[in-house]
CSV table of C-alpha atoms in Angstrom, one decimal:
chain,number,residue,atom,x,y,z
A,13,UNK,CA,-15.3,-7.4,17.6
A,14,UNK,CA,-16.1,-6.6,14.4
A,15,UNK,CA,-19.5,-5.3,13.3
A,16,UNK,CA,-21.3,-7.9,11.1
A,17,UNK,CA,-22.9,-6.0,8.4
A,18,UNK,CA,-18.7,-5.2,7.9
A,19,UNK,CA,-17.6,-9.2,7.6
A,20,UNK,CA,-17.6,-9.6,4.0
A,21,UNK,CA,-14.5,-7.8,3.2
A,22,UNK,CA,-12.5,-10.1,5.4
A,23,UNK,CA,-14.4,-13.7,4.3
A,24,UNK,CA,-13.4,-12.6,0.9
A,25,UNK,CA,-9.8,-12.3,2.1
A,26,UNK,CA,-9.1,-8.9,2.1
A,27,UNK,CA,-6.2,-8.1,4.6
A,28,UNK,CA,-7.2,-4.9,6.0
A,29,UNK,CA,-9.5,-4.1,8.7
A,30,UNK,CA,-10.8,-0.5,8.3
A,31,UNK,CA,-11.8,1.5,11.9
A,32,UNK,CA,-15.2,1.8,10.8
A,33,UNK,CA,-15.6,-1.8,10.8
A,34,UNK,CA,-14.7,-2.7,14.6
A,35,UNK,CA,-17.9,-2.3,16.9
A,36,UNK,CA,-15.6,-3.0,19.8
A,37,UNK,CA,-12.6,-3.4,21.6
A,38,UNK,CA,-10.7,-4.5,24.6
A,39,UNK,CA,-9.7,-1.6,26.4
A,40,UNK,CA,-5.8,-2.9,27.1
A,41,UNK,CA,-5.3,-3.3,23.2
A,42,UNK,CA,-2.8,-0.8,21.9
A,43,UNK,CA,-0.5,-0.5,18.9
A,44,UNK,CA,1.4,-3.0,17.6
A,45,UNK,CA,-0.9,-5.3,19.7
A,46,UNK,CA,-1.9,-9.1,18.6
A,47,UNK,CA,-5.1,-9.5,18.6
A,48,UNK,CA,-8.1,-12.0,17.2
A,49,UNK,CA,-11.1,-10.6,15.2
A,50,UNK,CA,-14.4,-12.2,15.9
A,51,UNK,CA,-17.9,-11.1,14.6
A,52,UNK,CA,-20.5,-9.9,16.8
A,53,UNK,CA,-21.5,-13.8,17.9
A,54,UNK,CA,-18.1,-14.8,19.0
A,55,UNK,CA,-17.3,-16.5,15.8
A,56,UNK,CA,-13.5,-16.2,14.9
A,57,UNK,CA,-12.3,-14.2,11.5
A,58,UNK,CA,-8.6,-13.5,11.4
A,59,UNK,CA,-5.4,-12.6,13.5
A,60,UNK,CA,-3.6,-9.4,13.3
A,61,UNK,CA,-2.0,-6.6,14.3
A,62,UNK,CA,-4.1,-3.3,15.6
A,63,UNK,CA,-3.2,0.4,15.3
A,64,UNK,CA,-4.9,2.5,16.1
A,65,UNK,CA,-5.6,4.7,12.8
A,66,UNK,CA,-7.0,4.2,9.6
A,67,UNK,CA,-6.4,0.6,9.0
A,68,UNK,CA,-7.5,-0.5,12.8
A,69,UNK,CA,-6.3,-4.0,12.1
A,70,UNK,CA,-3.4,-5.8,9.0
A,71,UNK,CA,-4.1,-9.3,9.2
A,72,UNK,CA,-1.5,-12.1,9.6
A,73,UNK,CA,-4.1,-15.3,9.0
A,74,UNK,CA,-7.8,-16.4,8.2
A,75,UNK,CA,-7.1,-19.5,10.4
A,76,UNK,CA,-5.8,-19.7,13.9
A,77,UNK,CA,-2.2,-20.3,14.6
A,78,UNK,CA,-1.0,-22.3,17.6
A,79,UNK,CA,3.1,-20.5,16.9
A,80,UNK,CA,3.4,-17.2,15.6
A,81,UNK,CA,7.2,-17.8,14.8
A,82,UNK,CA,6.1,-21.0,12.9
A,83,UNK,CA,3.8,-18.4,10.9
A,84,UNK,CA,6.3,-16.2,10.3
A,85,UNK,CA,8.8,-19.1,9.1
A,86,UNK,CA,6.5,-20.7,6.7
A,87,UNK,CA,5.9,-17.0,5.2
A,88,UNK,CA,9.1,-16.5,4.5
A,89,UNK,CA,9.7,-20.0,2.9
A,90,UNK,CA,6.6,-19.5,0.6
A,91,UNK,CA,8.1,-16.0,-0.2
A,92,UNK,CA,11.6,-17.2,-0.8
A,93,UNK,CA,10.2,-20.6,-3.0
A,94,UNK,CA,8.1,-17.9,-5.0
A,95,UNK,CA,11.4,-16.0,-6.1
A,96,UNK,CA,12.5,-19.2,-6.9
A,97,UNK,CA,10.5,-20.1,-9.4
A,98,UNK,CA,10.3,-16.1,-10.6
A,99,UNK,CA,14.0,-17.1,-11.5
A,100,UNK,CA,15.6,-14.3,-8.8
A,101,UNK,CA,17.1,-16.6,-6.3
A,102,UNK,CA,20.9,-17.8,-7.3
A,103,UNK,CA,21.3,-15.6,-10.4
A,104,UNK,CA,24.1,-14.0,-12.1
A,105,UNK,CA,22.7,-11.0,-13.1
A,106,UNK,CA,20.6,-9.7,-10.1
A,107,UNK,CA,21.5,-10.1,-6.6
A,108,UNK,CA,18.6,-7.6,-5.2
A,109,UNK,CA,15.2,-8.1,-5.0
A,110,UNK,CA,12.3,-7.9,-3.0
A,111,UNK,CA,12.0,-11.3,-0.5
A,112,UNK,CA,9.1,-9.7,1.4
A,113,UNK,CA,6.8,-7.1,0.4
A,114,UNK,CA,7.5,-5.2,3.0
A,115,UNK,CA,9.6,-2.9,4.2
A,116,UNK,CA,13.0,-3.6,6.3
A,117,UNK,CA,16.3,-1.7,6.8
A,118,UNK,CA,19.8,-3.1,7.0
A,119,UNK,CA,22.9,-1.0,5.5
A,120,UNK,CA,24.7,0.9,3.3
A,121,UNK,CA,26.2,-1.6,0.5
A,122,UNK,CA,26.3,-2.4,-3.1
A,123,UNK,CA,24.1,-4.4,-5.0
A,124,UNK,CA,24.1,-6.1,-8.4
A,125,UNK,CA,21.1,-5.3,-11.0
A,126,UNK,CA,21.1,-6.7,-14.1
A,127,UNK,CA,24.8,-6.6,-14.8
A,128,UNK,CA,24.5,-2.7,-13.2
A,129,UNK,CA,25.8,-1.5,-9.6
A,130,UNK,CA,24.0,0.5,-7.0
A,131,UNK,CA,25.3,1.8,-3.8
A,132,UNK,CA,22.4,1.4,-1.6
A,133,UNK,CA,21.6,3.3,1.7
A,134,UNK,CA,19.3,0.9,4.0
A,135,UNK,CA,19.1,3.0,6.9
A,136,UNK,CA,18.6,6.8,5.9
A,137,UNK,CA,17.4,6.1,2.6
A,138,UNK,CA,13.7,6.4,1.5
A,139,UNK,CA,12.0,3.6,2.5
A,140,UNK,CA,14.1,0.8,1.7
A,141,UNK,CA,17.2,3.0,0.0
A,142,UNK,CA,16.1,1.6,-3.9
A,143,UNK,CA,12.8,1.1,-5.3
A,144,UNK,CA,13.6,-2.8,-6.8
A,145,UNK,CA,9.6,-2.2,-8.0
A,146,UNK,CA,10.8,-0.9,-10.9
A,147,UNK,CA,13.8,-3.1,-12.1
A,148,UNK,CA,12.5,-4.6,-15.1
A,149,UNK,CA,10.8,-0.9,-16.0
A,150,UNK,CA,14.3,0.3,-15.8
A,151,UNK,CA,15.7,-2.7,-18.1
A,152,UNK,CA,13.2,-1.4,-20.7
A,153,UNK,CA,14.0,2.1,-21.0
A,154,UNK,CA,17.9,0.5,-21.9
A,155,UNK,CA,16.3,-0.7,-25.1
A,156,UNK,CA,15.1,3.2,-25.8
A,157,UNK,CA,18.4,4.8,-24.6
A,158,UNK,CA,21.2,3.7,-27.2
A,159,UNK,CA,22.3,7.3,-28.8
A,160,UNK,CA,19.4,9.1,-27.0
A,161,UNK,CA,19.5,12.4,-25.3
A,162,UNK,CA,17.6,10.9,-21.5
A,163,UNK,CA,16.2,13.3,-18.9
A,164,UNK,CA,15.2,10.9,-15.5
A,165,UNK,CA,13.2,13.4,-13.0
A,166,UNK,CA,13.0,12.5,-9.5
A,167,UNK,CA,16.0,10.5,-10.2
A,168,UNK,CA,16.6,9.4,-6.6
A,169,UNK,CA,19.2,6.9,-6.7
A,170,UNK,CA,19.7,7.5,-10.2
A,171,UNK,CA,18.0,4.1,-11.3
A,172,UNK,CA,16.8,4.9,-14.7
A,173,UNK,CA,19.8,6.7,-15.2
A,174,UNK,CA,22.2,4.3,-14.5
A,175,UNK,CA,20.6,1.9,-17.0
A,176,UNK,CA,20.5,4.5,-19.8
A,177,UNK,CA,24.2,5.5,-19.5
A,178,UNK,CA,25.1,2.0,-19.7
A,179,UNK,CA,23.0,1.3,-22.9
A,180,UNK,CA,25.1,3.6,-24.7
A,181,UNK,CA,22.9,7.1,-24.6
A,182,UNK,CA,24.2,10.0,-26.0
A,183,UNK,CA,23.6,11.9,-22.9
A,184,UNK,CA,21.8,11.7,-19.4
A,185,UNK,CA,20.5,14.6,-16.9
A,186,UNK,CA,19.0,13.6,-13.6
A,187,UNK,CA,17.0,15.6,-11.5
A,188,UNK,CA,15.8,15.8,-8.3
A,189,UNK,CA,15.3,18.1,-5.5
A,190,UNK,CA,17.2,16.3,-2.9
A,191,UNK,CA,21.0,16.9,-2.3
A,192,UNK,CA,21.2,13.8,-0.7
A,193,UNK,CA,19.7,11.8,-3.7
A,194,UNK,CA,22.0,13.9,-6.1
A,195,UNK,CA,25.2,12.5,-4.1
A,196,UNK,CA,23.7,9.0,-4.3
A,197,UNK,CA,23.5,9.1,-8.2
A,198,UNK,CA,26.6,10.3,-8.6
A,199,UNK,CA,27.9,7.7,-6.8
A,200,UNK,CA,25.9,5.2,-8.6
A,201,UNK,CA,26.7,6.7,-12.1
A,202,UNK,CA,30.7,6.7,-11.1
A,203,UNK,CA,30.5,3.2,-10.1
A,204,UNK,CA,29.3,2.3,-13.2
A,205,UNK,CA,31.9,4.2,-15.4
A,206,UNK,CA,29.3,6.9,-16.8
A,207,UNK,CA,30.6,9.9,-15.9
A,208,UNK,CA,31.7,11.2,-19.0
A,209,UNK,CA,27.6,11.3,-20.6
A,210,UNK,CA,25.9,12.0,-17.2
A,211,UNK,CA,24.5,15.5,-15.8
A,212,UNK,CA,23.1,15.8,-12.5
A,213,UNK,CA,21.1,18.5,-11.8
A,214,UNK,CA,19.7,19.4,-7.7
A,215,UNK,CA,16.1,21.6,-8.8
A,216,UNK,CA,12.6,21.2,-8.4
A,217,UNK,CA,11.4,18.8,-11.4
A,218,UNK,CA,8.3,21.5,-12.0
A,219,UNK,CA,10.6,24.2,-12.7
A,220,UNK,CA,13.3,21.9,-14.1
A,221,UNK,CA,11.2,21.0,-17.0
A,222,UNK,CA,10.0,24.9,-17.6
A,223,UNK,CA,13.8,25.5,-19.0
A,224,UNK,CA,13.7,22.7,-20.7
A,225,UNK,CA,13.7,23.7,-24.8
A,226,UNK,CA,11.7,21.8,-27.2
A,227,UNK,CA,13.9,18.8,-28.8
A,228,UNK,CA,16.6,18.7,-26.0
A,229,UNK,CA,15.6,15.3,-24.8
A,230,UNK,CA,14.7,12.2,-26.8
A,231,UNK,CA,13.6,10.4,-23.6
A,232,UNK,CA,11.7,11.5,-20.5
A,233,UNK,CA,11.1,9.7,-17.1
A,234,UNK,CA,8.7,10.8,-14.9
A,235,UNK,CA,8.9,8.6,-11.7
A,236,UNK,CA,7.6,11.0,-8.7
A,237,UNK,CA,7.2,10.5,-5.3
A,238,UNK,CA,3.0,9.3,-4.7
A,239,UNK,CA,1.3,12.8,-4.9
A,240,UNK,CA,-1.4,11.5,-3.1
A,241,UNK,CA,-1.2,9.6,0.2
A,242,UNK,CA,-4.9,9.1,1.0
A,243,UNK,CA,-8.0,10.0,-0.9
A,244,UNK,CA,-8.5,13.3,0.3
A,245,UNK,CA,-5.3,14.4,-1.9
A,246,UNK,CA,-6.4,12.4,-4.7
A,247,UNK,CA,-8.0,15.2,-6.7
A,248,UNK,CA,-4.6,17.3,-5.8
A,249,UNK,CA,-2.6,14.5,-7.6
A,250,UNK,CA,-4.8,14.0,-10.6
A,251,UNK,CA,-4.2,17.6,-11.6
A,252,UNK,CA,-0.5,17.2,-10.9
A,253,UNK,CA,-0.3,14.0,-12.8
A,254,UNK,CA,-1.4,16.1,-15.6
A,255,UNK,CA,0.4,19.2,-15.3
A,256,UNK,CA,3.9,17.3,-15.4
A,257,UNK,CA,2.9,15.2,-18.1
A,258,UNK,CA,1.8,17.9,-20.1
A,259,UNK,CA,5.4,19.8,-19.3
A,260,UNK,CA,6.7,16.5,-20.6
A,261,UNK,CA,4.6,16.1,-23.9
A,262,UNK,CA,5.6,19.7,-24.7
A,263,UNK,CA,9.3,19.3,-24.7
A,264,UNK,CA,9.3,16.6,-26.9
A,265,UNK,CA,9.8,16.2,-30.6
A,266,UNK,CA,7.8,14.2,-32.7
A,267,UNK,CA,9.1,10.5,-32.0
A,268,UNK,CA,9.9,11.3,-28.7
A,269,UNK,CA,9.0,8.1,-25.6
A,270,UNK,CA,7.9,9.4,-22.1
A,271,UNK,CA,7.8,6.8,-19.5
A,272,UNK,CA,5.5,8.4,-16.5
A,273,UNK,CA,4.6,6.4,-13.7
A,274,UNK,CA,2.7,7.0,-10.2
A,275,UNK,CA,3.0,5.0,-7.5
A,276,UNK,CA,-0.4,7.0,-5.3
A,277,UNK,CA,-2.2,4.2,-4.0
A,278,UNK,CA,-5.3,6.1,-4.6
A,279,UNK,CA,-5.1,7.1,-8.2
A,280,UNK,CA,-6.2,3.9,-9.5
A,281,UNK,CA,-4.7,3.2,-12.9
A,282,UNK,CA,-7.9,4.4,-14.4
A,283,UNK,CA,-7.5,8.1,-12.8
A,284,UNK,CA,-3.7,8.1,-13.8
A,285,UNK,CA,-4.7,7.1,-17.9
A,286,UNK,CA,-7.7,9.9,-17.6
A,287,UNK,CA,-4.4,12.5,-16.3
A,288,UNK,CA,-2.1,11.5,-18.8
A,289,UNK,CA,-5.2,11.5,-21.7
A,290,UNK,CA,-6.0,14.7,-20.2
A,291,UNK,CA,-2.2,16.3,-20.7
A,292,UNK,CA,-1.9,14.6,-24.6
A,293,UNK,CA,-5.5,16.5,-25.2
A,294,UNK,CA,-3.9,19.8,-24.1
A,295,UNK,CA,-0.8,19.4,-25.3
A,296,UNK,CA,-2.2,18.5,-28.5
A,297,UNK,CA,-0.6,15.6,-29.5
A,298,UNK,CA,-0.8,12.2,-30.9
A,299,UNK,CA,-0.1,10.0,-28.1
A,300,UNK,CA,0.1,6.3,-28.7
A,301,UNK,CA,0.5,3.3,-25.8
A,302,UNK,CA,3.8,1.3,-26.5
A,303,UNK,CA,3.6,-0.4,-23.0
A,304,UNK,CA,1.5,-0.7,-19.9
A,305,UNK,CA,3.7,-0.9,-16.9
A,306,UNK,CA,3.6,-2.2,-13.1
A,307,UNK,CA,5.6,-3.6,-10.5
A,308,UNK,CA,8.2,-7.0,-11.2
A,309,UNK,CA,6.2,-10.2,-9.2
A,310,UNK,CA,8.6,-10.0,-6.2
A,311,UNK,CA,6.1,-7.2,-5.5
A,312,UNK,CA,3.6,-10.1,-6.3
A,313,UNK,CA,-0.4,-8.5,-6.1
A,314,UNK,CA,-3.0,-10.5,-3.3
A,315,UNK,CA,-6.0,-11.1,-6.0
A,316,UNK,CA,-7.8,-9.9,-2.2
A,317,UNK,CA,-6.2,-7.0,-2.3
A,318,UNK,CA,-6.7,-4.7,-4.5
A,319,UNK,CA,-4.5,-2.0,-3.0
A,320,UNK,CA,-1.9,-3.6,-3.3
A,321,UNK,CA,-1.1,-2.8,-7.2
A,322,UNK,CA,0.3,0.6,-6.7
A,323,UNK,CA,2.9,0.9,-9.1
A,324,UNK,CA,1.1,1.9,-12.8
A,325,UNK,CA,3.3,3.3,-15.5
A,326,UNK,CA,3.0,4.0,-19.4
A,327,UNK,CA,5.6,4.0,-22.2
A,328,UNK,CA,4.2,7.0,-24.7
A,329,UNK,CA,5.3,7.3,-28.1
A,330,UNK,CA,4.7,11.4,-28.2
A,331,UNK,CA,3.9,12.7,-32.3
């Protein structure tokens, strides 16, 4: 039962049910349980599935359903007929991308990304072994990389540096603090035939980019990890969205691009423009916008849900 003065989130759609909002519960209910959301008269809201922490309740539907697997079916049709006409079903270039937004597991094999391989790990991987959210921000760095010098931090997979080596860059380094993601690039780099320009480097990005000498890269990626994963770390992040970024804008030479993303949740893209304004101010230098990034739509944003438009990211043109 949910109190009523809390209704109006859900009656405008919005798919979470925050603990604060239920004034009541069956006793038996326990994780991962179905259950049906009513207001305090008995008046039905939405189905969905409780757990018992922040987010009490993710709703499945506004309406009632008389066959949860014929919900789940016609989901996955709209989802699949969505990708369709987003052009990612049946294409040449691009076998991988994102049916669901959601996550799922599977295994280790290799997928096709715009004319680039990837050795993917499903199952030990972080979350689902590739971040497809940021497949067309990868396909525009290529257009910054021919005869560049590219530094990609928190390289994971190797993603951004994969797509550099192959638009003909004069050299790549990837970083990230993870063996296991150093492996996986080099893997990734190998099966693409870039050995011969690539650099991989197993360090801490924060000290990383503290050797790093004015004018040695021409391109810098910063694509962390979310620094914040709920809003009492959100003032934590916002300082460490600037602090990289600053480290960043200081190792670049005039005409020098840094793409910087953050993918926090709770750093709106507000906050993460006020970091990266705040770096340029310290650093000192003439910072203009090339592009304003998100994620590809097979990571499609619910106008209800707010939330869900995570990924933000900014293409600088550093002077």
């Amino acid at each position: 039962i949910i109190h009523n003065s809390k209704t109006d989130a859900i009656l405008r759609f919005h798919p979470w049910i925050f603990s604060g909002a239920v004034k009541s519960k069956d006793d038996a209910i326990k994780n991962d349980t179905l259950v049906e959301v009513v207001n305090e008269r008995g008046k039905f809201l939405a189905i969905g599935y409780f757990t018992q922490s922040n987010i009490a309740v993710r709703i499945l539907s506004f309406t009632p359903i008389e066959s949860l697997q014929q919900l789940f079916e016609d989901k996955i049709k709209n989802a699949f007929a969505a990708r369709t006409t987003i052009g990612l079903t049946n294409n040449a270039k691009t076998n991988a991308y994102r049916l669901i937004h959601a996550e799922g597991d599977a295994e280790i094999l290799t997928v096709k990304e715009n004319e680039n391989l990837f050795r993917i790990d499903f199952i030990t991987g972080q979350k689902t072994g590739f971040f497809i959210d940021q497949r067309e921000n990868r396909n525009l760095l290529a257009t910054y990389s021919r005869g560049k010098k590219v530094l990609n931090t928190f390289c994971y997979t190797g993603g951004f540096s994969v797509y550099a080596a192959k638009a003909n860059a004069e050299k790549v380094v990837s970083v990230d603090s993870s063996e296991k993601a150093m492996v996986l690039t080099d893997q990734n780099i190998a099966l693409n035939g870039c050995e011969a320009i690539h650099e991989s480097v197993t360090s801490d990005v924060f000290d990383y980019l503290k050797t790093v000498k004015k004018g040695d890269f021409d391109v810098i990626v910063l694509d962390p990890p979310a620094f914040a994963k709920n809003v009492a770390a959100r003032h934590h992040a916002i300082q460490a969205y600037k602090r990289i970024n600053l480290e960043a804008m200081q190792k670049l030479e005039k005409g020098g691009i840094l793409f910087t993303f953050s993918c926090s949740q709770v750093v709106n893209y507000d906050l993460f423009r006020g970091a990266v304004t705040a770096a340029a101010i310290e650093a000192g230098k003439n910072i203009r916008i090339l592009h304003q990034l998100t994620q590809p739509p097979d990571h499609p944003i619910n106008i209800f849900h707010p939330e869900g438009n995570y990924l933000k990211g900014l293409v600088l043109l550093v002077n």
